[in-house]
Coordinates of C-alpha atoms in Angstrom, one line a residue:
Chain A
M1 CA 89.2 107.3 128.7
S2 CA 91.3 110.0 127.3
Y3 CA 94.6 109.2 125.5
K4 CA 97.8 110.7 126.6
I5 CA 100.7 111.0 124.1
S6 CA 103.7 109.7 125.9
E7 CA 106.7 111.9 126.7
K8 CA 108.8 109.8 124.3
T9 CA 106.4 110.3 121.4
R10 CA 106.1 114.0 122.2
A11 CA 109.9 114.4 122.1
K12 CA 109.9 112.5 118.7
I13 CA 107.2 114.9 117.4
D14 CA 109.4 117.9 118.4
E15 CA 112.3 116.3 116.7
L16 CA 110.2 115.7 113.5
R17 CA 109.1 119.3 113.4
K18 CA 112.6 120.4 112.7
I19 CA 112.7 118.3 109.5
Y20 CA 109.7 120.0 107.8
P21 CA 108.9 123.7 107.2
Q22 CA 105.1 123.0 108.0
K23 CA 103.7 121.4 111.1
E24 CA 101.1 119.3 109.2
A25 CA 104.0 117.3 107.6
V26 CA 104.7 115.6 110.9
L27 CA 101.2 114.1 111.0
I28 CA 101.9 110.8 109.3
P29 CA 105.3 110.2 111.0
A30 CA 103.6 111.1 114.4
L31 CA 100.8 108.6 113.7
H32 CA 103.5 105.9 113.0
E33 CA 105.1 106.7 116.4
M34 CA 101.7 106.5 118.2
Q35 CA 100.8 103.2 116.6
K36 CA 104.2 101.8 117.4
E37 CA 103.4 102.4 121.1
A38 CA 99.7 101.5 121.3
G39 CA 99.4 99.0 118.4
W40 CA 96.6 101.0 116.8
V41 CA 95.1 104.4 116.4
S42 CA 92.0 105.0 118.5
E43 CA 89.5 107.8 118.3
D44 CA 91.0 109.2 121.5
A45 CA 94.5 109.0 120.0
I46 CA 93.2 111.1 117.0
D47 CA 91.8 113.6 119.4
A48 CA 95.0 113.8 121.3
L49 CA 97.1 114.3 118.2
S50 CA 94.9 116.9 116.8
A51 CA 95.2 118.9 120.0
C52 CA 99.0 118.4 120.1
L53 CA 99.4 119.7 116.5
G54 CA 96.6 122.2 116.6
L55 CA 94.8 120.6 113.7
P56 CA 91.1 119.9 113.4
Y57 CA 90.0 116.5 114.4
A58 CA 88.6 115.8 110.9
R59 CA 91.9 116.7 109.3
V60 CA 93.7 114.0 111.4
K61 CA 90.9 111.5 111.0
G62 CA 90.9 112.0 107.2
V63 CA 94.5 111.0 107.1
V64 CA 94.2 108.0 109.4
T65 CA 91.3 106.6 107.3
F66 CA 93.1 107.1 104.0
Y67 CA 96.2 105.0 104.8
T68 CA 95.8 101.3 105.2
M69 CA 98.6 100.8 107.6
F70 CA 96.9 102.6 110.5
N71 CA 95.0 100.1 112.4
R72 CA 91.7 101.5 113.6
A73 CA 91.0 98.6 116.0
P74 CA 93.5 96.7 118.2
V75 CA 95.3 93.9 116.4
G76 CA 96.8 90.7 117.8
K77 CA 100.4 90.3 118.9
Y78 CA 101.2 89.0 115.4
H79 CA 99.5 90.7 112.5
L80 CA 99.6 88.3 109.6
Q81 CA 99.3 90.1 106.3
V82 CA 99.0 87.9 103.3
C83 CA 99.7 89.5 99.9
R84 CA 96.8 88.9 97.6
N85 CA 98.2 90.6 94.4
I86 CA 99.0 89.1 91.1
S87 CA 102.4 87.3 91.5
C88 CA 101.6 86.1 95.0
H89 CA 98.2 85.0 93.8
S90 CA 99.6 83.0 90.9
M91 CA 102.3 81.4 93.1
G92 CA 99.8 80.1 95.7
A93 CA 98.7 82.8 98.1
P94 CA 95.0 81.8 98.0
R95 CA 95.9 78.3 99.3
I96 CA 98.0 79.9 102.1
L97 CA 95.2 82.2 103.0
S98 CA 92.6 79.5 103.2
H99 CA 95.0 77.4 105.2
L100 CA 95.5 80.2 107.7
K101 CA 91.8 80.7 108.1
E102 CA 91.3 77.1 108.8
K103 CA 94.2 76.8 111.2
L104 CA 93.4 80.0 113.1
R105 CA 89.6 79.5 112.8
I106 CA 89.1 83.2 112.0
A107 CA 88.1 85.1 108.9
E108 CA 90.0 87.9 107.2
G109 CA 90.1 91.0 109.4
E110 CA 89.6 89.0 112.6
T111 CA 91.7 88.3 115.6
T112 CA 92.0 85.0 117.5
E113 CA 90.4 84.8 120.9
D114 CA 93.7 84.7 122.7
G115 CA 94.8 87.9 121.0
L116 CA 97.8 86.3 119.4
F117 CA 97.0 86.6 115.7
T118 CA 95.1 89.0 113.4
L119 CA 94.7 87.9 109.8
S120 CA 94.6 90.4 107.0
T121 CA 95.1 90.4 103.2
V122 CA 97.2 93.2 101.8
E123 CA 98.0 94.6 98.4
C124 CA 101.4 94.1 96.7
L125 CA 104.2 94.2 99.3
G126 CA 106.9 94.8 96.6
S127 CA 108.5 91.5 97.0
C128 CA 107.0 89.6 94.0
G129 CA 110.2 87.7 93.2
T130 CA 109.9 85.8 96.4
A131 CA 106.2 85.2 96.2
P132 CA 104.1 84.2 98.0
V133 CA 104.8 86.7 100.9
I134 CA 103.4 87.1 104.3
A135 CA 104.3 90.1 106.4
V136 CA 104.2 89.5 110.2
N137 CA 104.0 92.9 111.8
E138 CA 106.9 94.6 110.0
K139 CA 108.9 91.5 108.9
Y140 CA 108.6 89.8 105.5
H141 CA 108.4 86.0 105.3
E142 CA 109.2 85.1 101.7
N143 CA 108.8 82.1 99.4
M144 CA 106.0 80.8 101.6
S145 CA 104.3 77.5 101.3
V146 CA 101.6 75.8 103.3
E147 CA 104.3 73.8 105.1
K148 CA 106.4 76.9 105.9
T149 CA 103.2 78.7 107.1
D150 CA 102.7 75.9 109.6
M151 CA 106.2 76.2 110.8
L152 CA 105.8 79.9 111.1
L153 CA 102.6 79.5 113.2
R154 CA 104.3 77.1 115.5
E155 CA 107.3 79.5 116.0
L156 CA 104.9 82.2 116.8
G157 CA 103.2 80.1 119.5
L158 CA 100.1 78.7 117.9
Q159 CA 98.7 76.0 120.3
Q160 CA 97.6 73.0 118.2
Chain B
M1 CA 129.6 92.6 77.4
M2 CA 126.8 93.7 79.6
E3 CA 127.6 96.9 81.5
K4 CA 126.5 97.0 85.1
I5 CA 126.0 100.3 86.9
L6 CA 123.3 99.9 89.6
L7 CA 124.2 96.5 91.0
K8 CA 127.9 96.5 90.1
T9 CA 129.1 96.7 93.6
E10 CA 126.9 95.5 96.4
A11 CA 128.1 97.6 99.3
A12 CA 125.6 98.5 101.9
D13 CA 128.5 99.5 104.1
I14 CA 129.9 102.9 103.5
E15 CA 133.6 101.9 103.9
A16 CA 133.2 99.3 101.2
Y17 CA 131.3 101.7 99.0
I18 CA 134.1 104.3 99.3
K19 CA 136.8 101.7 98.7
A20 CA 135.0 100.8 95.5
G21 CA 135.2 104.4 94.3
G22 CA 132.0 105.6 95.9
Y23 CA 131.3 109.3 96.4
Q24 CA 134.0 110.3 93.8
A25 CA 131.3 111.3 91.4
L26 CA 129.8 113.7 94.0
R27 CA 133.3 115.2 94.4
K28 CA 133.5 115.7 90.7
A29 CA 130.0 117.1 90.4
L30 CA 130.6 119.7 93.2
A31 CA 133.6 121.0 91.2
M32 CA 131.3 121.5 88.2
K33 CA 128.8 124.3 87.6
S34 CA 125.3 123.0 88.6
E35 CA 123.9 123.7 85.1
D36 CA 126.8 121.6 83.6
V37 CA 125.7 118.7 85.8
T38 CA 122.2 118.9 84.4
A39 CA 123.6 119.2 80.9
E40 CA 125.6 116.0 81.4
V41 CA 122.4 114.2 82.5
K42 CA 120.5 115.6 79.5
K43 CA 123.3 114.3 77.2
S44 CA 123.1 110.8 78.8
N45 CA 119.4 110.4 77.6
L46 CA 118.6 108.9 81.0
R47 CA 114.8 108.5 81.2
G48 CA 112.8 108.2 84.4
R49 CA 112.8 104.6 85.7
G50 CA 109.6 104.8 87.8
G51 CA 107.4 104.1 84.8
A52 CA 106.8 107.2 82.7
G53 CA 110.2 107.2 81.0
F54 CA 110.4 111.0 81.0
P55 CA 113.9 112.5 80.2
T56 CA 115.5 113.1 83.6
G57 CA 117.8 116.1 82.6
L58 CA 114.8 117.8 81.0
K59 CA 112.8 117.4 84.1
W60 CA 115.6 119.0 86.2
S61 CA 115.8 121.9 83.8
F62 CA 112.1 122.8 84.4
I63 CA 113.0 124.3 87.8
P64 CA 112.5 128.1 87.2
K65 CA 115.8 129.9 87.5
A66 CA 114.3 133.2 88.8
N67 CA 112.2 131.6 91.5
T68 CA 113.8 132.5 94.9
K69 CA 111.8 130.0 97.0
P70 CA 113.5 126.9 98.5
R71 CA 113.8 124.0 96.1
Y72 CA 113.3 120.4 97.0
L73 CA 114.4 117.1 95.6
V74 CA 112.0 114.2 96.4
C75 CA 113.1 110.6 95.8
N76 CA 110.1 108.4 95.0
A77 CA 110.7 105.1 96.9
D78 CA 107.1 104.3 97.2
E79 CA 107.5 101.2 95.1
S80 CA 104.0 99.7 95.0
E81 CA 103.3 98.7 91.4
P82 CA 102.5 95.0 91.4
G83 CA 105.3 93.0 89.8
T84 CA 107.9 95.7 90.7
F85 CA 110.5 95.1 93.4
K86 CA 113.7 96.6 91.9
D87 CA 114.0 99.7 94.1
R88 CA 113.8 97.6 97.3
E89 CA 116.7 95.5 96.0
L90 CA 118.7 98.5 95.0
I91 CA 118.2 100.1 98.4
L92 CA 119.2 96.9 100.2
K93 CA 122.2 96.2 98.1
N94 CA 123.5 99.6 97.2
P95 CA 122.0 102.4 99.4
H96 CA 125.0 104.7 99.1
L97 CA 124.7 104.8 95.3
L98 CA 121.3 106.2 95.8
I99 CA 122.4 108.7 98.4
E100 CA 125.3 109.8 96.1
G101 CA 122.8 110.3 93.3
L102 CA 120.5 112.3 95.6
A103 CA 123.3 114.6 96.5
I104 CA 124.4 115.2 92.9
A105 CA 120.8 115.8 91.8
S106 CA 120.2 118.2 94.7
Y107 CA 123.3 120.1 93.7
A108 CA 122.2 120.3 90.1
I109 CA 118.8 121.7 90.9
G110 CA 119.9 123.8 93.9
A111 CA 118.0 121.9 96.6
K112 CA 119.2 122.1 100.2
Q113 CA 116.6 119.6 101.5
C114 CA 115.8 116.3 100.0
Y115 CA 113.1 113.9 101.1
I116 CA 113.1 110.1 100.4
Y117 CA 109.5 109.0 100.4
I118 CA 109.6 105.3 101.1
R119 CA 106.5 103.1 101.3
G120 CA 105.5 102.3 104.8
E121 CA 105.8 98.5 104.4
F122 CA 109.5 98.8 103.8
A123 CA 110.4 99.0 107.5
K124 CA 113.8 97.4 107.2
E125 CA 114.7 99.5 104.2
T126 CA 113.6 102.7 106.0
G127 CA 115.9 101.9 108.9
L128 CA 118.8 101.0 106.5
L129 CA 118.5 104.2 104.6
S130 CA 118.3 106.4 107.7
D131 CA 121.5 104.7 109.0
C132 CA 123.2 105.3 105.7
V133 CA 122.2 109.0 105.6
N134 CA 123.7 109.4 109.1
E135 CA 126.9 107.7 108.1
A136 CA 127.2 109.8 105.0
S137 CA 126.6 112.9 107.0
K138 CA 129.3 111.9 109.5
R139 CA 131.8 111.6 106.8
G140 CA 131.0 114.9 105.2
Y141 CA 129.1 113.7 102.1
L142 CA 125.9 115.3 103.4
G143 CA 125.2 118.2 105.8
N144 CA 126.8 121.6 105.8
N145 CA 129.6 122.6 103.4
I146 CA 129.8 119.2 101.7
L147 CA 133.5 118.3 100.8
S148 CA 134.4 121.9 101.5
S149 CA 132.3 123.0 98.4
G150 CA 130.0 125.4 100.2
F151 CA 127.0 123.2 99.2
D152 CA 124.6 122.2 102.0
L153 CA 122.2 119.3 101.9
N154 CA 120.0 117.4 104.4
I155 CA 118.2 114.2 103.5
A156 CA 115.2 113.1 105.5
V157 CA 113.6 109.6 105.1
H158 CA 109.9 110.0 105.2
R159 CA 107.8 106.8 105.6
G160 CA 104.4 106.4 103.8
A161 CA 101.6 104.5 105.4
G162 CA 100.1 102.2 102.8
A163 CA 98.6 103.8 99.7
Y164 CA 99.5 102.8 96.2
I165 CA 98.3 106.2 94.9
C166 CA 101.2 107.9 96.7
G167 CA 103.5 106.6 94.0
E168 CA 101.9 109.2 91.7
E169 CA 104.2 112.2 92.2
T170 CA 101.6 114.8 93.2
A171 CA 99.8 112.5 95.6
L172 CA 103.2 111.7 97.0
L173 CA 103.8 115.5 97.7
E174 CA 100.4 115.7 99.4
S175 CA 101.3 112.8 101.5
I176 CA 104.6 114.4 102.7
E177 CA 102.6 117.4 103.5
G178 CA 100.6 115.3 105.9
K179 CA 97.4 115.0 103.8
R180 CA 95.4 112.3 102.1
G181 CA 97.2 111.2 99.0
L182 CA 95.0 112.9 96.4
P183 CA 96.7 113.6 93.1
R184 CA 96.8 117.3 92.1
L185 CA 95.5 118.9 89.0
K186 CA 98.4 119.8 86.7
P187 CA 99.5 122.4 85.7
P188 CA 101.1 123.8 87.7
F189 CA 103.7 121.1 87.5
P190 CA 105.8 120.3 90.6
A191 CA 108.8 121.9 89.1
V192 CA 107.0 125.2 89.6
V193 CA 104.6 124.5 92.5
G194 CA 105.6 121.3 94.2
L195 CA 106.3 120.4 97.8
F196 CA 105.2 123.1 100.3
G197 CA 104.4 125.3 97.3
C198 CA 108.0 125.3 96.2
P199 CA 109.8 124.2 93.0
T200 CA 110.3 120.4 93.3
V201 CA 111.8 117.6 91.3
I202 CA 110.6 114.1 92.0
N203 CA 112.7 111.2 90.7
N204 CA 112.5 107.4 91.2
V205 CA 115.2 105.5 93.2
E206 CA 116.7 103.8 90.1
T207 CA 116.8 107.0 88.1
L208 CA 118.8 108.8 90.9
A209 CA 121.1 105.8 91.4
S210 CA 122.0 106.0 87.7
V211 CA 123.3 109.6 88.1
P212 CA 126.7 109.0 89.7
A213 CA 128.0 106.8 86.8
I214 CA 126.8 109.5 84.3
I215 CA 128.8 112.1 86.1
E216 CA 131.8 109.9 86.6
K217 CA 132.0 108.6 83.0
G218 CA 130.1 111.2 81.1
G219 CA 126.7 111.5 79.5
D220 CA 128.1 110.4 76.1
W221 CA 129.4 107.2 77.5
Y222 CA 126.0 106.4 79.1
S223 CA 124.0 107.4 76.0
K224 CA 125.9 104.7 74.1
L225 CA 124.8 101.9 76.4
G226 CA 121.5 100.3 75.6
A227 CA 119.6 100.7 72.4
G228 CA 119.1 104.0 70.6
K229 CA 116.6 106.2 72.4
S230 CA 116.5 103.7 75.3
A231 CA 119.9 104.6 76.7
G232 CA 121.6 102.9 79.6
T233 CA 121.0 100.0 81.9
K234 CA 117.8 99.1 83.6
L235 CA 116.7 96.9 86.4
F236 CA 114.1 94.4 85.5
S237 CA 112.1 92.6 88.2
V238 CA 110.7 89.2 87.0
S239 CA 108.1 87.3 88.9
G240 CA 105.8 84.4 88.4
P241 CA 106.4 80.7 87.4
V242 CA 110.0 81.1 86.3
K243 CA 113.0 79.2 87.7
K244 CA 114.9 82.3 88.9
P245 CA 112.6 85.2 89.7
G246 CA 114.4 88.3 90.9
V247 CA 116.0 91.6 89.9
Y248 CA 118.5 91.7 87.0
E249 CA 120.3 94.7 85.6
I250 CA 120.7 94.6 81.8
E251 CA 121.4 97.1 79.1
L252 CA 118.2 98.1 77.5
G253 CA 117.4 96.4 74.2
M254 CA 118.0 92.8 75.2
P255 CA 115.5 90.4 73.5
F256 CA 112.9 89.3 76.0
K257 CA 113.4 85.7 75.0
K258 CA 117.1 85.9 76.0
F259 CA 116.2 87.6 79.2
L260 CA 113.6 84.9 80.1
E261 CA 116.0 82.1 79.3
D262 CA 119.4 83.4 80.4
Y263 CA 118.4 85.5 83.4
A264 CA 115.0 84.3 84.7
G265 CA 116.1 80.7 84.1
G266 CA 113.2 79.8 81.8
M267 CA 109.8 78.6 82.9
L268 CA 109.3 76.3 85.8
E269 CA 109.0 72.6 84.9
G270 CA 105.5 71.9 83.7
S271 CA 104.7 75.5 83.0
K272 CA 104.2 77.0 79.6
L273 CA 104.5 80.7 78.9
K274 CA 101.0 82.1 78.2
A275 CA 101.2 85.8 78.7
V276 CA 103.5 88.6 79.9
I277 CA 102.8 91.9 81.6
P278 CA 106.1 93.6 80.8
G279 CA 106.1 96.9 82.8
G280 CA 104.2 96.4 86.1
S281 CA 100.6 95.4 86.4
S282 CA 99.1 98.6 84.9
V283 CA 100.4 98.1 81.3
P284 CA 98.7 96.1 78.6
V285 CA 99.2 92.3 78.7
L286 CA 101.0 90.6 75.8
T287 CA 100.5 87.1 74.5
A288 CA 103.5 84.8 74.6
A289 CA 104.0 85.2 70.9
E290 CA 104.0 89.0 71.1
A291 CA 106.4 89.0 74.0
L292 CA 108.8 86.6 72.5
K293 CA 109.3 88.9 69.5
M294 CA 110.0 92.1 71.5
N295 CA 113.2 93.5 73.0
L296 CA 113.3 95.1 76.4
D297 CA 113.5 98.8 75.5
Y298 CA 110.9 101.5 75.6
E299 CA 110.3 101.6 71.8
S300 CA 110.3 97.9 71.2
V301 CA 107.8 97.1 74.0
Q302 CA 105.6 99.9 72.7
Q303 CA 105.7 98.4 69.3
A304 CA 104.7 95.1 70.7
G305 CA 101.6 96.8 72.1
S306 CA 102.5 97.5 75.7
M307 CA 104.8 99.7 77.8
L308 CA 108.2 99.1 79.5
G309 CA 106.8 101.0 82.5
S310 CA 108.7 100.1 85.7
G311 CA 110.3 97.0 84.2
G312 CA 108.2 94.8 86.4
I313 CA 107.8 91.7 84.3
I314 CA 105.0 89.5 85.4
I315 CA 105.0 86.1 83.8
L316 CA 101.7 84.1 83.5
D317 CA 101.7 80.5 82.5
D318 CA 99.1 78.1 81.0
K319 CA 97.6 77.4 84.4
A320 CA 96.6 81.0 84.9
C321 CA 92.9 81.9 84.4
M322 CA 92.9 85.2 82.7
V323 CA 89.4 86.2 84.1
E324 CA 90.6 85.4 87.6
T325 CA 93.9 87.2 87.1
L326 CA 92.1 90.3 85.8
L327 CA 89.8 90.2 88.8
V328 CA 92.8 90.3 91.1
L329 CA 94.0 93.5 89.4
A330 CA 90.5 95.0 89.2
K331 CA 90.1 94.5 93.0
F332 CA 93.4 96.1 93.5
Y333 CA 92.8 99.2 91.4
H334 CA 89.3 99.7 92.8
H335 CA 90.7 99.5 96.3
E336 CA 93.5 102.0 95.6
S337 CA 91.4 104.6 93.8
C338 CA 91.6 107.8 95.8
G339 CA 88.0 108.6 94.8
Q340 CA 88.5 112.0 93.3
C341 CA 87.5 111.2 89.8
T342 CA 84.2 109.5 89.0
P343 CA 85.3 107.3 86.1
C344 CA 88.0 105.6 88.3
R345 CA 86.1 105.5 91.6
E346 CA 82.9 104.1 90.1
G347 CA 84.3 102.4 87.0
G348 CA 86.8 100.3 89.1
G349 CA 84.0 99.1 91.3
W350 CA 81.7 98.2 88.4
I351 CA 84.4 96.3 86.6
E352 CA 85.3 94.4 89.8
K353 CA 81.7 93.5 90.4
L354 CA 81.1 92.3 86.8
L355 CA 84.3 90.3 86.7
R356 CA 83.4 88.7 90.0
K357 CA 80.1 87.6 88.5
L358 CA 81.8 86.4 85.3
E359 CA 84.5 84.5 87.2
A360 CA 81.9 82.7 89.4
G361 CA 80.1 81.6 86.3
K362 CA 77.1 83.9 86.8
G363 CA 77.9 86.3 84.0
K364 CA 76.0 87.0 80.8
E365 CA 77.5 87.4 77.3
G366 CA 76.8 91.2 77.3
D367 CA 78.9 91.6 80.4
I368 CA 82.1 91.3 78.4
A369 CA 81.2 94.2 76.1
L370 CA 80.0 96.2 79.2
I371 CA 83.3 95.7 81.1
Y372 CA 85.2 96.8 78.0
S373 CA 83.1 99.8 77.5
I374 CA 83.5 100.9 81.1
A375 CA 87.2 100.6 80.7
E376 CA 87.1 102.6 77.5
N377 CA 85.3 105.4 79.3
M378 CA 87.8 105.4 82.1
L379 CA 90.8 105.8 79.8
A380 CA 92.3 109.3 79.8
R381 CA 89.4 110.7 81.7
T382 CA 91.0 111.0 85.2
L383 CA 93.3 113.4 86.9
C384 CA 96.1 110.9 87.3
P385 CA 97.0 107.6 85.5
L386 CA 95.3 105.3 88.0
G387 CA 92.2 105.1 85.9
D388 CA 94.3 104.1 82.9
A389 CA 96.2 101.6 85.0
L390 CA 93.0 99.5 85.3
A391 CA 91.5 100.4 81.9
M392 CA 94.6 99.2 80.0
P393 CA 94.8 95.7 81.5
V394 CA 91.0 95.3 81.2
M395 CA 91.0 96.2 77.5
S396 CA 94.1 94.1 76.6
F397 CA 93.0 91.0 78.6
I398 CA 89.6 91.0 76.9
T399 CA 91.0 91.7 73.4
K400 CA 93.8 89.1 73.6
F401 CA 92.1 86.3 75.6
R402 CA 88.5 86.8 74.6
P403 CA 87.6 83.1 74.3
E404 CA 88.4 82.6 78.0
F405 CA 86.0 85.4 78.9
E406 CA 83.3 84.0 76.6
A407 CA 83.7 80.6 78.2
H408 CA 83.1 82.1 81.6
A409 CA 80.1 84.1 80.3
A410 CA 78.6 80.8 79.0
G411 CA 79.1 79.3 82.4
N412 CA 81.7 76.9 81.3
G413 CA 84.5 78.4 83.4
C414 CA 88.0 77.8 82.3
G415 CA 88.7 74.3 83.6
K416 CA 91.5 75.6 85.8
R417 CA 89.9 74.9 89.2
E418 CA 92.3 72.1 89.9
A419 CA 95.3 73.6 88.3
G420 CA 96.9 75.3 91.2
S421 CA 95.6 78.8 90.5
G422 CA 94.3 78.8 94.0
K423 CA 90.7 78.3 92.9
S424 CA 90.5 74.8 94.2
T425 CA 90.8 76.0 97.8
Q426 CA 88.6 79.1 97.6

């Protein structure tokens, strides 16, 4: 199945080209746009973007694999990203992570069968003063505890 | 009295910012000669707030005058150093102060295009900055012929995509160019060959936000704030088991003890101060006794045996297992290594593996010396400071908390499995 870059994203890419003197510079912003639409960056999407920008496939793939925010497999509706770094760690992130694994019955990097949740650990989110932090998609949930995590899961529609 | 510059007014809204005197410094700067603006910043003794502490005015003056290529200003908002969250706060609370600083700095170095490189995870902050840039453009503070001065400037907000290394300035430039974030070999320095091969200045968010006050009140005024060579005010992010973690602006030179008690609210009930990492996770750790004697300025923290870095103060209490804490950091730096330099790429992995064994009670006594020696061989042997960023914590953790490492090597662990460090549930 080949991937077609949407009209909207193509228009965005054309807009972006005006901001930079070199076409390669739109690569990362364009990948963000594509992921926003599809939820992840597939091999076909890489193919399509390399054709669109006139760049070698390997050049685009090299960038996709370097940056952790580009999902290389589909993720659930809610991507739970638990910060595992020093301040979150010392303020209780490991407990929250194991609680999430237990509740969702998945391991790190996995998605629940209903496609609702993907669980990941991430490095420092730059919000250490409100540790522990969980990012759900692009939104930060700060000062988390096991209880607040349960509330969050309920709000997001976890069936008990 | 403590002077406040960066968080004095909290006005995300442009009207409120203008009402509080905002964009007057830009007006003043545009009436000056560009070299006089740089001279004023030199006079202020402002040093880069991203971590390296390099004199800002001097950095600006490295742009070659005879070079006819376009010049770029790049704002480093890729705040990713664990324990550091000041730039995010500054962007959320005072975004126009940053934009005004960007405009003044661009004028000083002769840049007509500026890029704000913001880390990909800061989605809300990216949106806010883009909106603020638009508002400032609408009111004539950005765009063509700014305030009828003939000076043109466009600012673009460029979002990263998750890579700690892109906070290193040359990796950041590679990333804007749409490449993998691999640090460049220096020289040439970015001031000569930077973004798109053109002369470029890269400054941290906090550094640039300090500029409007320097132009408004003068370099002399700013240089008298703070303590000696550590001039001005600085944002400190404090995290860990304290009563009031957060971001605080203080004049440099305040005793750490006072900061901990008066600003961070002291330790949480039942927690005792054990160790402090004073400048983001990559600087050497200090024991409580060492930290309590130091002042929060570049020279004093160095004298105490560490570095002020980004001002990201990480507090560790008596419940923290130092082997486990170091393992968290080793895993991080190993993961974030770009892989160009063997000492960092391989050394990080070896250290993580050995610490994992040690932490699980499966280590041997010789492992501690081995870990230390790997770190020693990483130090100053890589293109960028990421190798050092792991080597320094490793060497200092082992030197200062050796008995804990020995207890782990002997299979005795640290007795902290029930203490809330998270181990009890892993």
